[in-house]
């Protein structure tokens, strides 16, 4: 007899695959067919191999490129500042690598800290296994913890800064560090946390379920539906709209969950056109044609190793694996974080619904400050580097709890 969790996992995968196939039909098959009928070349990717060496030389006027070997696995990183000073570790998202933090490394180098932007597992110049099981949450957290303990004088990061997938991993690392500091024999490894447009999956899932439950409850209330149909429908839509927005904003997640090479092929269509689309919100002086070609080159290099590695994050349990482990161990509040935490949010992000990601965050993140940048999209550190840098600087150089600085705490 199959265990219940195996049945649930099988059902979950069937739902994801079904939705992924549906989205693939509309976002891959139909557009490709239209382009073929118009005689457009949709499958050719230009040779940008001349850009690949820049991975290890770019920004050398103010950063140093280094590599680190941990249990036979190598990690490429760039650093500025005095290595004997407290560590600030920057974790990038997908589809990016260390280069996404160039404005922070340059703009914050005078802070008197050791600033490090690492190519995470599966990206850039770091270890890039091609199998999805090598990207589970436990392995990714071990990478981050080992990097911190290797590069920090006291084995702790003064602050971890994460964006997108880097944020998703940073949330879990901070929760693990907090648990260790409070309840385990071993000590934690993160003192402060900064998140840029990346959701805490426990909070996100709770908000999504709450919205869905409210929506269903309204429709079950037949008396209200009959007596006040317009107001009931309006309220139902208001409750459920964030879920709909997120569903369509995350269509690529379902495609990436499909087996290789479906997600990879979609990403590469029309000469990796996805980068041209993603960069539209970033000012030209921050992201020019050379930058776009650099990004495209790195994700096409080494037989698309960074692309496969990045998509494997979606195919593993990396999104919330540690939180699920805490649940299995009976932790009272899985995902709880007590260290000072700053969330910087670009309000125009089309991929992450602000309501679902930020509502009720204070229930699990007790020492929290949320800062909004209304005009910013998803790639906030490249779109608004000066604003982001000012917020990072203020937060890291503040003393004590962040609550002490401002009573306007969002929850």
Coordinates of C-alpha atoms in Angstrom, one line a residue:
X1 CA 0.0 0.0 0.0
X2 CA 1.4 3.4 -1.0
X3 CA 2.1 5.8 1.8
X4 CA -0.2 8.8 1.9
X5 CA 2.5 11.3 1.2
X6 CA 3.5 9.4 -1.9
X7 CA 0.0 9.6 -3.2
X8 CA -0.2 13.3 -2.4
X9 CA 3.1 13.9 -4.2
X10 CA 2.0 11.9 -7.3
X11 CA -1.3 13.9 -7.4
X12 CA 0.7 17.2 -7.0
X13 CA 3.0 16.3 -9.9
X14 CA 0.0 15.3 -12.1
X15 CA -1.6 18.7 -11.5
X16 CA 1.6 20.6 -12.2
X17 CA 2.3 18.6 -15.3
X18 CA -1.2 19.1 -16.6
X19 CA -1.1 22.8 -16.1
X20 CA 2.4 23.0 -17.5
X21 CA 1.3 21.2 -20.7
X22 CA -1.7 23.6 -21.0
X23 CA 0.6 26.6 -20.6
X24 CA 3.1 25.1 -23.0
X25 CA 0.4 24.8 -25.7
X26 CA -0.5 28.4 -25.5
X27 CA 3.0 29.9 -24.8
X28 CA 5.1 27.6 -26.9
X29 CA 3.3 25.6 -29.5
X30 CA 0.9 28.2 -30.8
X31 CA 3.4 31.1 -31.0
X32 CA 6.0 28.8 -32.6
X33 CA 3.5 27.7 -35.2
X34 CA 2.6 31.4 -36.0
X35 CA 6.3 32.3 -36.3
X36 CA 6.9 29.3 -38.6
X37 CA 4.0 30.3 -40.8
X38 CA 5.5 33.8 -41.0
X39 CA 8.9 32.2 -41.9
X40 CA 10.6 33.5 -38.8
X41 CA 13.5 31.6 -37.3
X42 CA 12.5 30.7 -33.7
X43 CA 15.1 28.0 -32.9
X44 CA 18.5 29.6 -33.7
X45 CA 20.6 30.9 -30.8
X46 CA 23.5 33.2 -31.8
X47 CA 27.1 32.4 -31.0
X48 CA 28.1 34.6 -28.0
X49 CA 31.1 32.6 -26.9
X50 CA 33.3 35.7 -27.0
X51 CA 31.4 37.0 -23.9
X52 CA 32.0 33.9 -21.8
X53 CA 35.4 34.8 -20.5
X54 CA 33.9 38.0 -19.0
X55 CA 32.4 35.9 -16.3
X56 CA 35.8 35.9 -14.6
X57 CA 37.0 39.3 -15.5
X58 CA 34.0 41.7 -15.6
X59 CA 34.1 44.6 -13.1
X60 CA 37.7 43.8 -12.3
X61 CA 38.3 47.5 -11.7
X62 CA 36.5 47.3 -8.4
X63 CA 36.0 43.5 -7.6
X64 CA 38.3 40.5 -7.2
X65 CA 37.3 37.2 -8.8
X66 CA 37.9 34.1 -6.7
X67 CA 36.9 30.5 -6.4
X68 CA 36.2 28.4 -3.4
X69 CA 36.2 24.6 -3.2
X70 CA 33.9 22.9 -0.7
X71 CA 33.9 19.1 -0.5
X72 CA 35.0 18.9 -4.1
X73 CA 32.5 21.4 -5.4
X74 CA 33.8 24.7 -6.7
X75 CA 32.1 28.1 -6.3
X76 CA 33.0 31.3 -8.2
X77 CA 32.5 34.5 -6.4
X78 CA 33.5 38.2 -6.6
X79 CA 34.4 40.3 -3.6
X80 CA 35.2 43.8 -2.5
X81 CA 36.4 45.2 0.8
X82 CA 38.6 43.9 3.6
X83 CA 38.3 40.1 4.0
X84 CA 38.8 40.5 7.8
X85 CA 35.6 42.6 8.1
X86 CA 32.1 41.3 8.7
X87 CA 30.6 39.5 5.7
X88 CA 27.7 40.6 3.6
X89 CA 26.7 37.8 1.2
X90 CA 24.6 38.5 -1.9
X91 CA 22.5 35.6 -3.5
X92 CA 21.2 36.1 -7.0
X93 CA 18.0 34.8 -8.6
X94 CA 17.2 33.2 -11.9
X95 CA 18.0 33.8 -14.7
X96 CA 21.0 35.6 -13.3
X97 CA 24.4 35.2 -11.7
X98 CA 26.8 37.3 -9.6
X99 CA 26.7 40.1 -12.2
X100 CA 23.2 41.2 -11.1
X101 CA 24.8 42.6 -7.9
X102 CA 27.4 44.8 -9.7
X103 CA 25.7 48.1 -8.7
X104 CA 25.6 47.0 -5.0
X105 CA 29.2 45.8 -5.0
X106 CA 30.3 49.1 -6.4
X107 CA 27.9 51.4 -4.5
X108 CA 28.4 49.8 -1.1
X109 CA 32.2 49.1 -1.2
X110 CA 32.9 52.0 1.2
X111 CA 30.8 50.6 4.0
X112 CA 33.8 48.8 5.7
X113 CA 32.4 45.3 5.2
X114 CA 33.5 42.3 3.2
X115 CA 31.0 42.2 0.3
X116 CA 30.7 38.9 -1.6
X117 CA 28.4 38.0 -4.5
X118 CA 28.5 34.3 -5.3
X119 CA 27.5 32.3 -8.3
X120 CA 25.1 29.9 -6.6
X121 CA 25.0 26.2 -7.4
X122 CA 24.0 25.7 -11.0
X123 CA 24.9 29.2 -12.2
X124 CA 27.8 31.1 -13.7
X125 CA 31.2 29.8 -12.8
X126 CA 30.1 27.5 -10.0
X127 CA 29.4 23.8 -9.7
X128 CA 26.6 22.9 -12.2
X129 CA 25.3 19.4 -11.9
X130 CA 22.7 18.6 -14.5
X131 CA 20.4 16.4 -12.4
X132 CA 17.5 17.9 -10.5
X133 CA 18.1 15.9 -7.3
X134 CA 21.3 17.9 -6.8
X135 CA 19.3 21.0 -6.1
X136 CA 17.3 20.1 -3.1
X137 CA 16.9 22.6 -0.2
X138 CA 19.3 20.8 2.1
X139 CA 22.1 20.9 -0.4
X140 CA 21.5 24.5 -1.2
X141 CA 21.5 25.5 2.5
X142 CA 24.6 23.5 3.1
X143 CA 26.3 25.5 0.2
X144 CA 25.3 28.8 1.7
X145 CA 26.3 27.9 5.3
X146 CA 29.7 26.5 4.2
X147 CA 30.4 29.6 2.1
X148 CA 29.6 31.8 5.0
X149 CA 31.7 29.8 7.5
X150 CA 34.6 29.7 5.1
X151 CA 34.6 33.4 4.2
X152 CA 33.6 35.0 7.5
X153 CA 36.1 35.6 10.3
X154 CA 33.5 34.5 13.0
X155 CA 31.6 32.0 10.9
X156 CA 28.5 34.2 10.6
X157 CA 27.2 36.6 7.9
X158 CA 26.6 40.1 9.2
X159 CA 23.8 40.1 6.5
X160 CA 22.6 37.9 3.7
X161 CA 20.9 39.7 0.8
X162 CA 18.8 37.7 -1.6
X163 CA 16.8 38.3 -4.7
X164 CA 14.3 36.0 -6.4
X165 CA 15.5 32.5 -5.9
X166 CA 18.3 33.9 -3.8
X167 CA 15.6 35.2 -1.5
X168 CA 13.8 31.9 -1.4
X169 CA 16.9 30.2 -0.3
X170 CA 17.9 33.1 2.0
X171 CA 14.5 32.8 3.8
X172 CA 15.1 29.1 4.5
X173 CA 18.7 29.7 5.6
X174 CA 17.6 32.5 8.0
X175 CA 15.0 30.2 9.5
X176 CA 17.5 27.4 9.9
X177 CA 20.1 29.8 11.5
X178 CA 17.4 31.1 13.9
X179 CA 16.4 27.6 14.9
X180 CA 20.0 26.7 15.6
X181 CA 20.6 29.8 17.6
X182 CA 17.5 29.2 19.7
X183 CA 17.2 25.4 20.1
X184 CA 20.1 23.5 18.8
X185 CA 23.6 22.7 20.1
X186 CA 25.2 24.3 17.1
X187 CA 25.1 28.0 16.5
X188 CA 23.5 29.8 13.6
X189 CA 25.2 31.7 10.8
X190 CA 23.2 34.7 9.8
X191 CA 22.7 38.0 11.9
X192 CA 20.6 40.0 9.5
X193 CA 18.5 39.4 6.4
X194 CA 17.5 41.5 3.4
X195 CA 15.0 40.2 0.8
X196 CA 14.4 41.7 -2.6
X197 CA 11.2 40.5 -4.3
X198 CA 11.3 37.0 -3.1
X199 CA 8.5 35.2 -1.2
X200 CA 8.7 33.3 2.1
X201 CA 6.9 30.2 1.0
X202 CA 5.1 29.4 4.3
X203 CA 3.6 32.9 4.3
X204 CA 2.8 32.7 0.6
X205 CA 1.1 29.3 0.9
X206 CA -0.9 30.5 4.0
X207 CA -2.1 33.6 2.2
X208 CA -3.0 31.7 -0.9
X209 CA -5.0 29.1 1.0
X210 CA -6.7 31.8 3.0
X211 CA -7.8 33.6 -0.1
X212 CA -9.0 30.4 -1.7
X213 CA -11.0 29.4 1.4
X214 CA -12.6 32.8 1.7
X215 CA -13.6 32.5 -2.0
X216 CA -15.1 29.1 -1.6
X217 CA -16.9 30.1 1.6
X218 CA -18.6 33.1 -0.2
X219 CA -19.9 30.8 -2.9
X220 CA -21.2 28.3 -0.4
X221 CA -23.2 31.0 1.3
X222 CA -26.2 30.7 -1.0
X223 CA -28.3 33.1 1.1
X224 CA -25.8 35.9 0.5
X225 CA -25.4 35.0 -3.1
X226 CA -29.1 35.1 -3.8
X227 CA -29.9 38.2 -1.7
X228 CA -26.9 40.3 -2.8
X229 CA -25.5 38.7 -6.0
X230 CA -23.5 41.7 -7.2
X231 CA -21.8 42.6 -3.9
X232 CA -21.1 38.9 -3.2
X233 CA -19.6 38.4 -6.7
X234 CA -17.5 41.6 -6.3
X235 CA -16.3 40.5 -2.9
X236 CA -15.5 37.1 -4.2
X237 CA -13.5 38.5 -7.1
X238 CA -11.6 40.9 -4.7
X239 CA -10.7 37.9 -2.5
X240 CA -9.6 35.6 -5.3
X241 CA -8.0 38.0 -7.8
X242 CA -4.5 37.8 -6.2
X243 CA -4.6 34.0 -6.7
X244 CA -5.6 34.5 -10.3
X245 CA -2.9 37.1 -10.9
X246 CA -0.3 34.9 -9.3
X247 CA -1.4 31.8 -11.3
X248 CA -0.9 33.6 -14.6
X249 CA 2.1 35.5 -13.4
X250 CA 3.8 32.2 -12.6
X251 CA 3.0 30.3 -15.8
X252 CA 6.7 29.7 -16.4
X253 CA 6.9 27.8 -13.2
X254 CA 4.6 25.1 -14.6
X255 CA 6.6 25.0 -17.8
X256 CA 9.9 24.6 -16.0
X257 CA 8.5 21.7 -14.0
X258 CA 8.0 19.7 -17.2
X259 CA 10.8 17.4 -18.1
X260 CA 14.0 18.6 -19.9
X261 CA 14.1 19.8 -22.6
X262 CA 10.7 21.5 -22.7
X263 CA 11.4 24.3 -20.2
X264 CA 14.9 24.8 -21.6
X265 CA 13.7 25.0 -25.2
X266 CA 11.0 27.5 -24.3
X267 CA 13.7 29.7 -22.6
X268 CA 15.9 29.7 -25.7
X269 CA 13.2 30.6 -28.2
X270 CA 13.9 33.4 -30.6
X271 CA 17.6 33.8 -29.6
X272 CA 16.8 33.8 -25.9
X273 CA 14.2 36.6 -26.4
X274 CA 13.1 36.2 -22.8
X275 CA 16.1 38.4 -21.7
X276 CA 15.0 41.2 -24.1
X277 CA 11.6 41.1 -22.5
X278 CA 12.8 40.9 -18.9
X279 CA 15.2 43.9 -19.4
X280 CA 12.5 46.2 -20.7
X281 CA 11.8 47.5 -17.2
X282 CA 15.5 48.3 -16.5
X283 CA 16.8 51.7 -17.7
X284 CA 19.2 51.4 -20.7
X285 CA 22.0 53.0 -18.6
X286 CA 21.7 50.1 -16.2
X287 CA 21.1 47.3 -18.7
X288 CA 22.5 47.9 -22.2
X289 CA 22.8 45.5 -25.2
X290 CA 26.2 44.3 -24.0
X291 CA 24.8 43.4 -20.6
X292 CA 22.0 41.4 -22.3
X293 CA 24.4 39.6 -24.5
X294 CA 26.5 38.8 -21.5
X295 CA 23.6 37.2 -19.7
X296 CA 22.6 35.3 -22.8
X297 CA 26.1 34.0 -23.3
X298 CA 26.5 32.7 -19.8
X299 CA 23.2 30.8 -19.8
X300 CA 24.1 29.2 -23.2
X301 CA 27.7 28.3 -22.3
X302 CA 28.9 24.8 -21.5
X303 CA 26.0 23.1 -23.3
X304 CA 23.5 25.3 -21.5
X305 CA 24.7 24.1 -18.0
X306 CA 23.6 27.3 -16.2
X307 CA 20.2 27.2 -17.8
X308 CA 19.6 23.5 -16.9
X309 CA 20.9 24.2 -13.4
X310 CA 18.6 27.2 -12.9
X311 CA 15.5 25.4 -14.1
X312 CA 16.4 22.4 -11.8
X313 CA 15.6 24.7 -8.8
X314 CA 12.0 24.5 -9.9
X315 CA 12.1 20.7 -10.4
X316 CA 13.4 20.0 -6.9
X317 CA 12.1 20.8 -3.4
X318 CA 14.3 23.9 -3.2
X319 CA 11.3 26.2 -2.8
X320 CA 10.3 25.1 0.6
X321 CA 12.1 21.9 1.5
X322 CA 13.5 23.1 4.8
X323 CA 10.1 24.4 6.0
X324 CA 8.6 21.0 5.2
X325 CA 11.4 19.4 7.2
X326 CA 10.6 21.7 10.1
X327 CA 7.0 20.6 9.9
X328 CA 8.0 16.9 10.0
X329 CA 10.1 17.5 13.0
X330 CA 7.2 19.1 14.8
X331 CA 8.6 22.7 15.0
X332 CA 5.9 24.9 16.4
X333 CA 6.2 27.7 13.8
X334 CA 8.0 26.4 10.7
X335 CA 9.7 29.3 8.9
X336 CA 9.9 31.6 12.0
X337 CA 12.7 34.2 11.8
X338 CA 13.6 36.5 14.7
X339 CA 16.6 38.3 13.3
X340 CA 16.3 41.9 12.0
X341 CA 14.8 41.6 8.5
X342 CA 14.3 44.1 5.7
X343 CA 12.1 43.4 2.7
X344 CA 12.5 45.7 -0.3
X345 CA 9.7 45.3 -2.7
X346 CA 9.2 46.5 -6.3
X347 CA 5.5 47.0 -6.5
X348 CA 5.2 46.6 -10.3
X349 CA 6.5 43.0 -10.2
X350 CA 4.3 41.0 -12.5
X351 CA 5.6 37.6 -11.3
X352 CA 4.9 37.9 -7.6
X353 CA 1.6 39.1 -6.2
X354 CA 2.3 41.7 -3.5
X355 CA -0.7 40.7 -1.5
X356 CA 0.1 37.0 -1.4
X357 CA 3.8 37.6 -0.7
X358 CA 3.7 40.3 2.0
X359 CA 0.4 40.0 3.9
X360 CA 0.7 38.7 7.5
X361 CA 4.5 38.4 7.1
X362 CA 4.9 39.8 10.6
X363 CA 3.4 36.7 12.1
X364 CA 6.5 34.7 11.2
X365 CA 9.1 37.4 10.8
X366 CA 9.0 39.1 14.2
X367 CA 11.6 41.8 13.6
X368 CA 10.5 43.1 10.2
X369 CA 10.5 46.2 8.1
X370 CA 9.0 46.4 4.6
X371 CA 10.1 49.1 2.2
X372 CA 8.2 49.6 -1.1
X373 CA 9.6 51.1 -4.3
X374 CA 6.4 51.8 -6.2
X375 CA 8.0 52.3 -9.7
X376 CA 10.2 49.2 -9.6
X377 CA 9.6 45.9 -11.3
X378 CA 11.1 42.5 -10.4
X379 CA 14.8 43.1 -11.1
X380 CA 14.8 45.8 -8.5
X381 CA 18.6 45.9 -7.7
X382 CA 19.3 46.7 -11.3
X383 CA 16.3 49.0 -12.0
X384 CA 16.8 51.2 -8.9
X385 CA 20.3 50.6 -7.6
X386 CA 20.7 53.9 -5.7
X387 CA 17.4 53.5 -3.8
X388 CA 18.2 49.8 -3.0
X389 CA 21.7 50.7 -1.9
X390 CA 20.5 53.4 0.4
X391 CA 18.0 51.1 2.0
X392 CA 20.7 48.4 2.4
X393 CA 23.2 50.8 3.9
X394 CA 20.7 52.2 6.4
X395 CA 19.6 48.8 7.5
X396 CA 23.0 47.2 7.9
X397 CA 24.6 50.2 9.8
X398 CA 21.6 50.5 12.2
X399 CA 22.1 49.3 15.7
X400 CA 19.9 46.8 17.6
X401 CA 16.5 45.7 16.3
X402 CA 15.1 47.3 13.2
X403 CA 11.9 48.1 15.2
X404 CA 13.9 50.7 17.0
X405 CA 14.3 52.8 13.8
X406 CA 10.7 53.1 12.7
X407 CA 7.4 52.2 14.2
X408 CA 5.8 51.8 10.8
X409 CA 6.2 48.0 10.7
X410 CA 4.0 46.1 8.1
X411 CA 2.6 42.8 9.1

